[in-house]
Amino acid sequence: MILIKGGTVVGPTGPYQADVLVVGEQVSAIFAPDQGPQEGDFETIDATGKYVIPGGVDAHTHMELPFGGTFASDTFDTGTRAAAWGGTTTIIDFAVQRTGEVVQDGLAAWHGKADGNCHVDYAFHMILGGVDDESLKAMDTLVTDEGITSFKLFMAYPGVFYSDDGQILRAMQKARDNGAMIMMHAENGPAIDVLVKQALERGETDPIHHGLTRPEALEAEATSRAIWLAGVAADCPLYIVHLSASKALEQVAAARDLGRNVFAETCPQYLYLTLEDQLGAPGFEGAKWVCSTPLRSKHETHRADLWKGLRSNDLSVVSTDHCPFCFKDQKELGIGDFSKIPNGIGSVEHRVDLLYQGVVDGKLSLGRWVETIATTPARMFGLYPKKGIIAPGSDADIVLYDPAARTRIGVETHHMNMDHSAWEGYEIAGKVDTVISRGRVLVKDGAYHGAKGHGQFVRRGLSDYLI
Ligand SMILES: [Zn+2]
Ligand SMILES: [Zn+2]
C-alpha cells in the first residue's frame, strides 16, 4: 500500500487537496486531507507542494516503426522507459499492416516486438495499409477479439500506406457498423508528391523544402475531404491525427459545431516549433525536424490557433507522434534529397512537461492540462476509467509533478534512444518528480526503479465519445 499525502490532486475538472491511497495495482480511496489511514503497513509519499495527476496517456507513438529503409530508433524497451521518465504511463502505438499483408500478421508482429519489453502499459491502434474485403473483415475481429478499436488510414504516402477515397469510405462504413474510430493522416499525398518532384527538379534539396512541399492547403483539403467522407458513412467516428495548421483546424471546428463525431489531436512540435526556426535551420540541421504533417510558418497564426483549439476543445488531445530517428546514419539518408529524410520527431518523454509550460504561460488551465494529456485520450480510445483518472478502482498510474522545479531538455539528459533532441536547450517550468505505474514506483528521487516487462498490453473498448 502507498499513501500519497499532502498533495494537490488534479483531475479534468481542476485541482483539489486530497490524499490518495493505493492498494496493490489500483487506487483504493481518495481522502480529504489527513482523513486517511494514520498508521498501518503502507509507504507514505509526501506530495506537499506537488500536483498529483493521472499518468499521461500518449495516444500516438511509433516504436521500432520501419520507415524509409530504416527503423524508428526507440524500441519498446527504450521508448517506454523514456515515457516513464516523462510521466507517461500508457502509450498507444500503431501496429502496421503494410499493403499486401494480412492484418492479423501485422498485429502479431507488433505484439512480438512489445511483449515482455515494455516499462509502462501499452495498447495498439492498427494501421490499415490496404483496405480490401479481407482487411475489412479483420476490422470486426480486432474490435471484438483483440481489444483494438481504432484504425489509421493515410491520405498521404502513395505506394506505401495510401488509401484512395473509395477504400477510405469502405473502412469508414465498417467503422460505423462496429463502433471503431477511424484515425486519419490527412494530407493530400498525390498532390504533395507532384510538388516534391518539382522541387527536387529545381534543385531544392534542403530540409525546409519538406515543409514547403506540404502546404497548409493540402492538409486542410484532406481534412475537409475526410470529414465529408465520414459524413457519407453516416457520421462514422473520425479522429484527425497530428493536426498542424489553422485551416485544417477550421474544418474540424466547423464539423464539431454541427455536432459531428469529429475529433482531432495536435502534438507539442506544432505548438512550439516552426518552419523557419527549426526546419529551416542552416545546412542539413533542419532534418531533425522533418515530420509529417510539417512544422508551419511562424509568420502565420498556427501556433496561437492550436492553443486556442486546445482550450475550446476543437482539439481534444495532445499526443507526440513519437517517431525518433538518429541524425547520424538515419536522418542523414536524406542529405541531398529532403524526400529521403525519415519523417519523425522524438518527444514521448517531454509531452507532460511541454504542456505544463502551457499552464505556466496562461494558455491552459490545470484541469485542461490533465484532460488533454491523460483523461481525454483515455476516454477517446476506450481505456477509461482504467486509465486517465485518479479514482477508486482505476489503475494506480500516478505522477507527482513539481511546479517549483525546472526541466532542461537535451540529449545529455533525455532517455530516448536518440543522438540529438528536437528540444535541445528548452528550459521549462515544472518537473516530473515521482512516477507510479499500476502501484509500482518507477521514478523517484531522480532514480529509476522500473523494469521492462512491467508494462502490460491493455485491451481497449470503444470510444466514450461515440454518439
Ligand atoms: Zn501520420
Ligand atoms: Zn504517426
Short mmCIF file of C-alpha atoms and ligand atoms in Angstrom, two decimals:
data_model
loop_
_atom_site.label_atom_id
_atom_site.label_comp_id
_atom_site.label_asym_id
_atom_site.label_seq_id
_atom_site.Cartn_x
_atom_site.Cartn_y
_atom_site.Cartn_z
CA MET A 1 0.00 0.00 0.00
CA ILE A 2 1.07 3.55 -0.71
CA LEU A 3 -0.42 6.71 0.81
CA ILE A 4 0.25 9.83 -1.25
CA LYS A 5 -0.18 12.58 1.28
CA GLY A 6 -0.40 16.35 1.29
CA GLY A 7 -0.63 16.93 -2.46
CA THR A 8 -2.97 18.75 -4.80
CA VAL A 9 -4.82 16.20 -6.89
CA VAL A 10 -5.59 17.47 -10.38
CA GLY A 11 -8.35 15.87 -12.41
CA PRO A 12 -10.04 17.01 -15.61
CA THR A 13 -12.26 19.35 -13.61
CA GLY A 14 -9.39 21.01 -11.80
CA PRO A 15 -7.36 20.83 -8.58
CA TYR A 16 -8.33 19.87 -5.03
CA GLN A 17 -6.47 18.93 -1.86
CA ALA A 18 -6.59 15.20 -1.13
CA ASP A 19 -4.64 12.14 -0.05
CA VAL A 20 -4.63 9.09 -2.29
CA LEU A 21 -4.43 5.52 -1.08
CA VAL A 22 -3.05 2.89 -3.44
CA VAL A 23 -3.65 -0.78 -2.68
CA GLY A 24 -1.94 -3.24 -4.98
CA GLU A 25 -2.20 -2.04 -8.56
CA GLN A 26 -5.17 0.25 -8.08
CA VAL A 27 -6.32 3.41 -6.41
CA SER A 28 -8.35 2.33 -3.40
CA ALA A 29 -9.59 5.58 -1.93
CA ILE A 30 -9.28 9.36 -2.01
CA PHE A 31 -9.42 11.14 1.33
CA ALA A 32 -9.90 14.71 2.42
CA PRO A 33 -6.51 15.93 3.72
CA ASP A 34 -5.33 13.93 6.75
CA GLN A 35 -8.51 11.84 6.85
CA GLY A 36 -6.81 8.73 5.50
CA PRO A 37 -5.27 5.88 7.48
CA GLN A 38 -2.89 7.14 10.17
CA GLU A 39 -0.88 4.02 10.63
CA GLY A 40 -0.55 0.62 9.06
CA ASP A 41 1.57 -1.32 6.65
CA PHE A 42 2.00 1.27 3.97
CA GLU A 43 4.62 3.53 2.47
CA THR A 44 3.88 7.25 2.70
CA ILE A 45 4.93 9.51 -0.16
CA ASP A 46 4.99 13.17 0.78
CA ALA A 47 3.35 15.18 -2.00
CA THR A 48 3.40 18.54 -0.26
CA GLY A 49 3.72 21.31 -2.83
CA LYS A 50 3.19 18.91 -5.72
CA TYR A 51 0.43 18.17 -8.18
CA VAL A 52 -0.84 14.60 -8.11
CA ILE A 53 -2.05 13.78 -11.62
CA PRO A 54 -3.09 10.68 -13.53
CA GLY A 55 -0.22 9.18 -15.51
CA GLY A 56 -0.02 10.52 -19.03
CA VAL A 57 -1.64 8.64 -21.91
CA ASP A 58 0.21 9.16 -25.19
CA ALA A 59 -2.19 8.00 -27.89
CA HIS A 60 0.25 8.25 -30.79
CA THR A 61 3.70 6.60 -30.78
CA HIS A 62 5.77 4.60 -33.27
CA MET A 63 8.34 2.42 -31.54
CA GLU A 64 10.56 0.49 -33.98
CA LEU A 65 8.49 1.68 -36.94
CA PRO A 66 10.01 0.69 -40.28
CA PHE A 67 10.16 3.87 -42.39
CA GLY A 68 12.18 4.90 -45.40
CA GLY A 69 14.59 1.98 -45.26
CA THR A 70 15.32 2.23 -41.54
CA PHE A 71 13.58 1.82 -38.17
CA ALA A 72 12.47 4.35 -35.57
CA SER A 73 15.35 4.31 -33.10
CA ASP A 74 13.41 3.65 -29.90
CA THR A 75 12.49 0.06 -29.16
CA PHE A 76 9.51 -0.71 -26.96
CA ASP A 77 12.09 -1.09 -24.17
CA THR A 78 13.88 2.25 -24.57
CA GLY A 79 10.81 4.17 -25.68
CA THR A 80 8.52 3.12 -22.83
CA ARG A 81 11.31 3.70 -20.32
CA ALA A 82 11.70 7.24 -21.64
CA ALA A 83 7.92 7.64 -21.47
CA ALA A 84 8.01 6.62 -17.81
CA TRP A 85 10.72 9.17 -17.05
CA GLY A 86 8.49 11.82 -18.58
CA GLY A 87 5.33 10.91 -16.66
CA THR A 88 3.58 8.95 -19.39
CA THR A 89 2.36 5.59 -18.09
CA THR A 90 0.37 4.37 -21.09
CA ILE A 91 1.17 4.53 -24.78
CA ILE A 92 -0.97 3.56 -27.72
CA ASP A 93 1.36 2.50 -30.52
CA PHE A 94 0.48 1.72 -34.11
CA ALA A 95 0.65 -1.86 -35.32
CA VAL A 96 1.12 -1.90 -39.07
CA GLN A 97 -0.48 -3.82 -41.89
CA ARG A 98 1.53 -2.98 -44.96
CA THR A 99 -0.07 -3.19 -48.38
CA GLY A 100 -0.45 -6.84 -49.34
CA GLU A 101 -0.01 -8.14 -45.79
CA VAL A 102 -2.63 -9.87 -43.66
CA VAL A 103 -3.88 -7.56 -40.90
CA GLN A 104 -3.55 -10.20 -38.17
CA ASP A 105 0.06 -10.91 -39.22
CA GLY A 106 0.94 -7.25 -38.78
CA LEU A 107 -0.69 -7.23 -35.38
CA ALA A 108 1.16 -10.38 -34.33
CA ALA A 109 4.44 -8.80 -35.39
CA TRP A 110 3.78 -5.77 -33.15
CA HIS A 111 2.83 -7.97 -30.22
CA GLY A 112 6.12 -9.75 -30.82
CA LYS A 113 8.08 -6.50 -30.60
CA ALA A 114 6.31 -5.24 -27.47
CA ASP A 115 5.60 -8.36 -25.44
CA GLY A 116 7.82 -8.51 -22.36
CA ASN A 117 9.73 -5.36 -23.33
CA CYS A 118 7.56 -2.51 -22.07
CA HIS A 119 8.11 -0.48 -18.91
CA VAL A 120 4.61 1.01 -18.95
CA ASP A 121 1.26 -0.28 -20.17
CA TYR A 122 0.55 -0.19 -23.86
CA ALA A 123 -2.20 -0.69 -26.39
CA PHE A 124 -2.36 -0.70 -30.16
CA HIS A 125 -4.15 1.06 -32.95
CA MET A 126 -3.99 -0.71 -36.31
CA ILE A 127 -2.66 0.97 -39.44
CA LEU A 128 -4.50 -0.34 -42.48
CA GLY A 129 -2.13 -0.18 -45.43
CA GLY A 130 -4.57 -1.96 -47.69
CA VAL A 131 -8.35 -1.78 -47.47
CA ASP A 132 -9.95 -4.80 -49.13
CA ASP A 133 -12.52 -7.47 -48.29
CA GLU A 134 -10.08 -9.32 -46.04
CA SER A 135 -8.91 -6.33 -44.03
CA LEU A 136 -12.48 -5.07 -43.62
CA LYS A 137 -13.39 -8.42 -42.11
CA ALA A 138 -10.32 -8.20 -39.89
CA MET A 139 -11.55 -4.87 -38.51
CA ASP A 140 -14.51 -6.67 -36.93
CA THR A 141 -12.27 -9.36 -35.47
CA LEU A 142 -9.87 -6.85 -33.99
CA VAL A 143 -12.68 -4.90 -32.33
CA THR A 144 -14.41 -7.93 -30.85
CA ASP A 145 -11.48 -10.24 -30.04
CA GLU A 146 -8.26 -8.23 -29.83
CA GLY A 147 -9.13 -5.04 -27.96
CA ILE A 148 -8.14 -2.91 -30.92
CA THR A 149 -10.84 -0.39 -31.68
CA SER A 150 -9.18 2.26 -33.85
CA PHE A 151 -7.75 2.12 -37.35
CA LYS A 152 -5.43 4.59 -39.02
CA LEU A 153 -5.71 5.35 -42.70
CA PHE A 154 -3.46 7.51 -44.85
CA MET A 155 -4.43 10.04 -47.47
CA ALA A 156 -0.66 10.51 -47.96
CA TYR A 157 2.29 8.24 -48.89
CA PRO A 158 1.05 6.75 -52.21
CA GLY A 159 2.56 3.33 -52.74
CA VAL A 160 3.26 2.83 -49.04
CA PHE A 161 0.26 3.33 -46.75
CA TYR A 162 -2.05 5.33 -49.02
CA SER A 163 -5.76 4.55 -49.31
CA ASP A 164 -7.87 6.09 -52.06
CA ASP A 165 -11.22 7.70 -51.30
CA GLY A 166 -13.17 4.55 -52.15
CA GLN A 167 -11.10 2.49 -49.74
CA ILE A 168 -11.44 5.15 -47.08
CA LEU A 169 -15.21 5.20 -47.48
CA ARG A 170 -15.44 1.40 -47.17
CA ALA A 171 -13.37 1.40 -43.96
CA MET A 172 -15.48 4.24 -42.58
CA GLN A 173 -18.69 2.34 -43.30
CA LYS A 174 -17.26 -0.67 -41.49
CA ALA A 175 -16.29 1.51 -38.53
CA ARG A 176 -19.78 3.00 -38.44
CA ASP A 177 -21.11 -0.57 -38.10
CA ASN A 178 -18.70 -1.89 -35.47
CA GLY A 179 -18.12 1.28 -33.45
CA ALA A 180 -14.43 1.67 -34.21
CA MET A 181 -12.67 5.02 -34.62
CA ILE A 182 -11.11 5.96 -37.94
CA MET A 183 -7.88 7.89 -37.44
CA MET A 184 -6.80 9.89 -40.45
CA HIS A 185 -3.44 11.10 -41.68
CA ALA A 186 -4.97 13.99 -43.57
CA GLU A 187 -2.62 15.28 -46.23
CA ASN A 188 -3.20 15.07 -49.99
CA GLY A 189 -0.36 12.67 -50.83
CA PRO A 190 -0.65 12.54 -54.64
CA ALA A 191 -0.57 16.35 -54.84
CA ILE A 192 2.34 16.52 -52.39
CA ASP A 193 4.30 14.03 -54.48
CA VAL A 194 3.96 16.32 -57.52
CA LEU A 195 5.30 19.28 -55.55
CA VAL A 196 8.16 17.19 -54.16
CA LYS A 197 9.20 16.04 -57.62
CA GLN A 198 9.08 19.59 -58.99
CA ALA A 199 11.13 20.94 -56.07
CA LEU A 200 13.81 18.29 -56.50
CA GLU A 201 13.95 19.01 -60.25
CA ARG A 202 14.64 22.64 -59.40
CA GLY A 203 17.50 21.52 -57.18
CA GLU A 204 15.69 22.40 -53.95
CA THR A 205 17.02 19.63 -51.76
CA ASP A 206 17.34 21.14 -48.25
CA PRO A 207 15.12 20.00 -45.36
CA ILE A 208 12.98 23.15 -45.41
CA HIS A 209 11.55 22.02 -48.75
CA HIS A 210 9.94 19.13 -46.91
CA GLY A 211 7.69 21.74 -45.32
CA LEU A 212 7.28 23.93 -48.38
CA THR A 213 6.07 21.00 -50.49
CA ARG A 214 3.42 20.08 -47.91
CA PRO A 215 1.45 23.35 -47.81
CA GLU A 216 -1.37 24.04 -45.40
CA ALA A 217 -3.90 23.87 -48.24
CA LEU A 218 -3.15 20.18 -48.78
CA GLU A 219 -3.71 19.41 -45.10
CA ALA A 220 -6.89 21.49 -44.99
CA GLU A 221 -8.23 19.91 -48.19
CA ALA A 222 -7.58 16.37 -46.96
CA THR A 223 -9.06 17.14 -43.53
CA SER A 224 -12.17 18.53 -45.19
CA ARG A 225 -12.44 15.56 -47.56
CA ALA A 226 -12.09 13.10 -44.67
CA ILE A 227 -14.87 14.90 -42.80
CA TRP A 228 -17.17 14.83 -45.84
CA LEU A 229 -16.44 11.15 -46.45
CA ALA A 230 -17.16 10.32 -42.81
CA GLY A 231 -20.45 12.15 -43.25
CA VAL A 232 -21.30 9.93 -46.22
CA ALA A 233 -20.54 6.96 -43.95
CA ALA A 234 -23.39 8.04 -41.63
CA ASP A 235 -21.12 10.17 -39.41
CA CYS A 236 -18.56 7.48 -38.73
CA PRO A 237 -16.32 8.50 -35.79
CA LEU A 238 -13.31 10.33 -37.22
CA TYR A 239 -10.14 11.42 -35.44
CA ILE A 240 -7.66 13.62 -37.30
CA VAL A 241 -4.10 12.86 -36.16
CA HIS A 242 -1.23 15.34 -35.83
CA LEU A 243 -3.21 18.38 -36.92
CA SER A 244 -0.77 21.23 -37.55
CA ALA A 245 -2.44 24.04 -39.48
CA SER A 246 -5.02 26.75 -38.84
CA LYS A 247 -7.11 25.98 -41.91
CA ALA A 248 -7.26 22.28 -41.06
CA LEU A 249 -8.41 23.22 -37.59
CA GLU A 250 -11.15 25.37 -39.13
CA GLN A 251 -12.53 22.29 -40.88
CA VAL A 252 -12.60 20.32 -37.63
CA ALA A 253 -14.17 23.20 -35.70
CA ALA A 254 -16.90 23.63 -38.30
CA ALA A 255 -17.75 19.92 -38.18
CA ARG A 256 -17.82 19.94 -34.39
CA ASP A 257 -20.09 22.99 -34.41
CA LEU A 258 -22.50 20.84 -36.42
CA GLY A 259 -22.38 18.17 -33.73
CA ARG A 260 -20.41 15.72 -35.81
CA ASN A 261 -18.34 12.79 -34.48
CA VAL A 262 -15.14 14.56 -35.49
CA PHE A 263 -12.14 14.87 -33.19
CA ALA A 264 -8.54 15.94 -33.55
CA GLU A 265 -5.19 15.86 -31.81
CA THR A 266 -2.17 18.06 -32.14
CA CYS A 267 1.41 17.48 -30.98
CA PRO A 268 3.89 19.55 -28.95
CA GLN A 269 6.05 20.28 -32.01
CA TYR A 270 3.20 22.17 -33.69
CA LEU A 271 2.54 24.18 -30.54
CA TYR A 272 6.13 25.39 -30.20
CA LEU A 273 8.36 24.80 -33.23
CA THR A 274 8.29 26.44 -36.66
CA LEU A 275 9.17 26.03 -40.31
CA GLU A 276 11.65 28.91 -40.23
CA ASP A 277 13.38 28.43 -36.89
CA GLN A 278 13.76 24.65 -36.83
CA LEU A 279 13.05 23.05 -40.22
CA GLY A 280 14.84 25.96 -41.88
CA ALA A 281 17.97 25.66 -39.74
CA PRO A 282 21.20 26.13 -41.73
CA GLY A 283 22.61 23.31 -43.85
CA PHE A 284 21.19 19.87 -43.14
CA GLU A 285 20.43 20.63 -39.47
CA GLY A 286 16.73 21.07 -40.23
CA ALA A 287 16.45 17.34 -40.88
CA LYS A 288 15.96 16.89 -37.13
CA TRP A 289 12.54 18.49 -37.53
CA VAL A 290 11.33 16.69 -40.63
CA CYS A 291 7.96 15.23 -39.69
CA SER A 292 4.57 14.94 -41.39
CA THR A 293 2.45 16.95 -41.16
CA PRO A 294 5.29 19.52 -41.24
CA LEU A 295 6.12 22.39 -38.90
CA ARG A 296 4.27 25.52 -40.01
CA SER A 297 5.34 29.12 -40.59
CA LYS A 298 5.84 31.37 -37.59
CA HIS A 299 4.51 34.27 -39.66
CA GLU A 300 1.04 32.69 -39.77
CA THR A 301 -1.43 32.04 -36.97
CA HIS A 302 -0.97 28.30 -36.49
CA ARG A 303 0.52 28.10 -33.02
CA ALA A 304 -1.87 30.60 -31.45
CA ASP A 305 -4.81 28.88 -33.14
CA LEU A 306 -3.75 25.43 -31.91
CA TRP A 307 -3.50 26.62 -28.30
CA LYS A 308 -6.92 28.22 -28.69
CA GLY A 309 -8.24 24.98 -30.18
CA LEU A 310 -6.99 23.11 -27.12
CA ARG A 311 -8.85 25.49 -24.84
CA SER A 312 -12.07 25.34 -26.84
CA ASN A 313 -11.94 21.54 -27.28
CA ASP A 314 -11.81 21.75 -31.06
CA LEU A 315 -8.56 19.92 -30.34
CA SER A 316 -9.24 17.19 -27.81
CA VAL A 317 -5.89 15.50 -27.29
CA VAL A 318 -2.15 16.18 -27.33
CA SER A 319 -0.12 13.18 -28.47
CA THR A 320 3.53 13.14 -29.51
CA ASP A 321 3.59 11.17 -32.77
CA HIS A 322 6.86 9.96 -31.23
CA CYS A 323 8.86 8.59 -34.15
CA PRO A 324 12.55 9.12 -33.37
CA PHE A 325 15.42 8.78 -35.79
CA CYS A 326 19.05 9.43 -35.03
CA PHE A 327 20.79 12.15 -37.01
CA LYS A 328 23.75 10.00 -37.91
CA ASP A 329 23.00 7.31 -40.49
CA GLN A 330 19.22 7.82 -40.25
CA LYS A 331 18.29 11.47 -40.87
CA GLU A 332 21.48 11.56 -42.96
CA LEU A 333 19.82 9.26 -45.50
CA GLY A 334 18.29 12.45 -46.88
CA ILE A 335 21.44 14.51 -47.46
CA GLY A 336 20.98 15.96 -50.94
CA ASP A 337 17.31 14.88 -51.13
CA PHE A 338 14.89 16.00 -48.43
CA SER A 339 12.32 13.43 -49.54
CA LYS A 340 14.62 10.66 -48.27
CA ILE A 341 14.82 12.01 -44.71
CA PRO A 342 12.96 9.65 -42.35
CA ASN A 343 9.90 11.51 -41.05
CA GLY A 344 9.62 11.89 -37.31
CA ILE A 345 10.44 13.70 -34.08
CA GLY A 346 11.02 12.06 -30.69
CA SER A 347 9.08 13.63 -27.82
CA VAL A 348 7.49 10.82 -25.81
CA GLU A 349 9.49 11.89 -22.76
CA HIS A 350 8.57 15.57 -22.91
CA ARG A 351 4.85 15.89 -23.58
CA VAL A 352 3.72 16.24 -19.97
CA ASP A 353 6.35 18.94 -19.33
CA LEU A 354 5.80 20.80 -22.58
CA LEU A 355 2.08 21.04 -21.95
CA TYR A 356 2.58 22.10 -18.36
CA GLN A 357 4.53 25.04 -19.79
CA GLY A 358 1.21 25.98 -21.41
CA VAL A 359 -0.28 26.23 -17.91
CA VAL A 360 2.60 28.44 -16.76
CA ASP A 361 2.16 30.62 -19.85
CA GLY A 362 -1.53 31.07 -19.13
CA LYS A 363 -2.67 29.14 -22.19
CA LEU A 364 -4.27 26.18 -20.42
CA SER A 365 -5.88 25.62 -17.04
CA LEU A 366 -4.54 22.89 -14.76
CA GLY A 367 -7.62 20.80 -15.41
CA ARG A 368 -7.32 21.20 -19.15
CA TRP A 369 -3.65 20.16 -18.97
CA VAL A 370 -4.62 16.88 -17.33
CA GLU A 371 -7.57 16.44 -19.64
CA THR A 372 -5.59 16.81 -22.87
CA ILE A 373 -2.62 14.64 -21.81
CA ALA A 374 -4.42 11.89 -19.89
CA THR A 375 -8.18 11.87 -19.37
CA THR A 376 -9.41 12.60 -22.88
CA PRO A 377 -7.01 10.25 -24.70
CA ALA A 378 -8.09 7.51 -22.28
CA ARG A 379 -11.76 8.23 -22.94
CA MET A 380 -11.26 8.74 -26.67
CA PHE A 381 -9.71 5.31 -27.11
CA GLY A 382 -11.61 3.10 -24.70
CA LEU A 383 -9.12 3.00 -21.81
CA TYR A 384 -11.26 4.89 -19.30
CA PRO A 385 -11.73 4.64 -16.32
CA LYS A 386 -8.88 2.14 -16.04
CA LYS A 387 -6.55 4.89 -17.28
CA GLY A 388 -6.67 8.68 -17.38
CA ILE A 389 -8.11 9.45 -13.95
CA ILE A 390 -7.28 9.11 -10.26
CA ALA A 391 -10.39 7.45 -8.89
CA PRO A 392 -11.21 4.41 -6.73
CA GLY A 393 -10.83 1.29 -8.86
CA SER A 394 -8.69 2.95 -11.52
CA ASP A 395 -5.17 1.75 -12.15
CA ALA A 396 -2.69 3.43 -9.82
CA ASP A 397 -0.92 5.26 -12.64
CA ILE A 398 0.05 8.44 -10.83
CA VAL A 399 2.55 11.22 -11.37
CA LEU A 400 3.73 13.66 -8.73
CA TYR A 401 4.54 16.84 -10.58
CA ASP A 402 6.70 19.53 -9.00
CA PRO A 403 5.72 23.02 -10.22
CA ALA A 404 8.64 24.61 -8.35
CA ALA A 405 11.34 22.63 -10.16
CA ARG A 406 12.55 23.14 -13.71
CA THR A 407 13.31 20.80 -16.58
CA ARG A 408 16.12 21.40 -19.02
CA ILE A 409 15.72 19.26 -22.12
CA GLY A 410 18.64 17.96 -24.11
CA VAL A 411 20.46 14.96 -25.44
CA GLU A 412 22.66 14.76 -22.32
CA THR A 413 19.72 14.25 -20.01
CA HIS A 414 16.96 12.59 -22.03
CA HIS A 415 16.36 8.85 -22.02
CA MET A 416 15.15 8.35 -25.57
CA ASN A 417 17.44 6.43 -27.91
CA MET A 418 18.36 9.44 -29.99
CA ASP A 419 21.66 11.20 -30.68
CA HIS A 420 20.03 14.63 -30.64
CA SER A 421 16.98 16.34 -29.22
CA ALA A 422 14.39 18.30 -31.15
CA TRP A 423 14.06 20.31 -27.93
CA GLU A 424 17.75 20.90 -27.19
CA GLY A 425 18.19 23.74 -24.72
CA TYR A 426 14.50 24.12 -23.90
CA GLU A 427 14.21 25.02 -20.25
CA ILE A 428 10.72 24.83 -18.91
CA ALA A 429 8.91 25.24 -15.64
CA GLY A 430 7.89 22.14 -13.70
CA LYS A 431 9.31 18.67 -13.42
CA VAL A 432 8.12 15.10 -13.24
CA ASP A 433 9.04 14.11 -9.69
CA THR A 434 7.62 10.65 -8.99
CA VAL A 435 6.01 8.17 -11.38
CA ILE A 436 3.88 5.23 -10.35
CA SER A 437 2.55 2.61 -12.78
CA ARG A 438 -0.09 0.15 -11.54
CA GLY A 439 1.10 0.68 -7.98
CA ARG A 440 4.78 0.27 -8.74
CA VAL A 441 7.12 3.22 -8.27
CA LEU A 442 9.09 3.66 -11.50
CA VAL A 443 10.74 7.03 -10.90
CA LYS A 444 11.53 8.61 -7.54
CA ASP A 445 14.24 10.97 -6.27
CA GLY A 446 15.84 11.07 -9.69
CA ALA A 447 16.36 7.33 -9.82
CA TYR A 448 14.74 4.69 -11.99
CA HIS A 449 13.12 1.67 -10.32
CA GLY A 450 11.14 0.24 -13.22
CA ALA A 451 11.95 -2.70 -15.43
CA LYS A 452 10.99 -3.95 -18.83
CA GLY A 453 8.20 -6.48 -18.67
CA HIS A 454 6.24 -4.49 -16.08
CA GLY A 455 4.16 -2.90 -18.82
CA GLN A 456 1.19 -4.96 -19.94
CA PHE A 457 -0.91 -4.97 -23.08
CA VAL A 458 -4.26 -3.31 -22.47
CA ARG A 459 -7.30 -4.32 -24.49
CA ARG A 460 -9.42 -1.32 -25.31
CA GLY A 461 -13.16 -0.82 -25.52
CA LEU A 462 -14.98 1.60 -27.80
CA SER A 463 -14.60 5.35 -27.51
CA ASP A 464 -16.54 7.13 -24.76
CA TYR A 465 -17.39 9.90 -27.17
CA LEU A 466 -19.47 7.94 -29.64
CA ILE A 467 -22.97 9.09 -30.39
ZN ZN B 1 0.60 10.21 -39.80
ZN ZN B 2 2.25 8.94 -36.58
#
